[in-house]
Amino acid sequence: MFLTAETMEKRQNRRGRDEHYVNGQHLSLNDLKQKVPLGHRYLYNDIPAYPQPEFHVSHLKHDTNQKGLRGIRTDEGFRVLHNGSEDPHRGILLWWSLAVSPEEVKAAETRLLQQKFSDLTEDQAAMHPSFLYKFTTSPAFSEKSRLGSYRFTFPLEDVLEAYRLQFCSGDQPVMRVYETVLYKQEVQHTVLVHSPANQERFSKYPLLTDDPNAVCVYKDGRFIWRPYAISKTHGYKLVERNEINQMDVEMLPWPETEFYIWDNVAIALHVDKQTLEFDADQLRKNLKFCDEDKPAIGIIDSFEEAKDQVKLWWPDCDSPLEEECSLEQHFTGVTAATH
């Protein structure tokens, strides 16, 4: 289908902000450019060379604030609280995001090297200096959060298994291509997950299939994500050195730094007014503290406040609350500033 500007609709989200969206499609970068006017502030910026990896993601994350933490602990699970958006499905969908681990970044880096250098040896791949983490700097990869100080990170397998048993009568959930949403600088591709009992209700959305050109597919228990914008702020340039099978990173001077769009994948579970349940121990095991990312939406707790809240709601847990670690910290060993 040839896409035109008229096919991108506009609505208000629950924060009263305008967002443009397309139902039933995960737009490629070229499709997005066909639909968005040339005057867009970020999309048409001329950015330096950067890697285009493929991530095989095995975890999902759900960020929330103190009020949300209290509700999740009280309910022993996740549910939808309200709907202040013009999206008719927003009040019945439970939202998660892909959580890309350092190991998955490293694996994506190795795939990039193998695709680029056909004669790359195993030793060369193993010894190659890490470079991809310098580009994975968009909020999609951040240890910080705008939504709240509490991040639940679950194995994808656990979330889908709980959903299968609680919402699908033991059958496999159905996955569909729900929408692409364009914000000021962010592009969000959403995958809809629902029970087979609701096939007719969501039939207008295409099934999520194993398409090698798709932005996101589900295969072998993982979401395969092929982002087209991983940096938001491009302060590095990728340099390929074919003669030695190596990819180097060149830091750019500030005047050459470019701002660009960034994309991410959201997973929307259809739960209606029910709760996706997990026991208290499982919730606590998968909980970490997030620093504030700006601009924050609502009130963000300090680390000390968060520790007090977690101790209040899990008084029998002796394990200290851990902080989310950045990809840069993982790859460089640089310790985060203390609170």
Tab-separated table of C-alpha atoms in Angstrom, residues 1 8-9 18 23 25 44 103 123 143 154 162 171 178 199-200 228 242-243 250 252 287 321:
chain	number	residue	atom	x	y	z
A	1	MET	CA	0.000	0.000	0.000
A	8	MET	CA	-1.928	9.382	9.426
A	9	GLU	CA	-4.617	10.373	11.908
A	18	ASP	CA	-1.449	15.481	20.198
A	23	ASN	CA	-3.626	1.668	12.751
A	25	GLN	CA	0.919	-0.992	10.542
A	44	TYR	CA	14.801	14.686	8.018
A	103	GLU	CA	24.014	-9.465	26.626
A	123	ASP	CA	38.435	-14.864	17.531
A	143	GLU	CA	18.224	2.898	32.916
A	154	PHE	CA	10.033	-9.735	33.701
A	162	ALA	CA	0.812	-15.894	32.918
A	171	ASP	CA	-4.325	-21.498	24.656
A	178	TYR	CA	-1.580	-2.695	16.387
A	199	GLN	CA	-10.271	-12.821	17.405
A	200	GLU	CA	-13.283	-11.076	15.897
A	228	TYR	CA	15.901	2.342	12.685
A	242	ASN	CA	37.120	-3.417	6.019
A	243	GLU	CA	40.818	-4.228	5.753
A	250	GLU	CA	34.455	8.412	16.027
A	252	LEU	CA	31.930	14.116	16.826
A	287	LEU	CA	11.747	-4.820	40.811
A	321	LEU	CA	16.536	-2.649	46.466
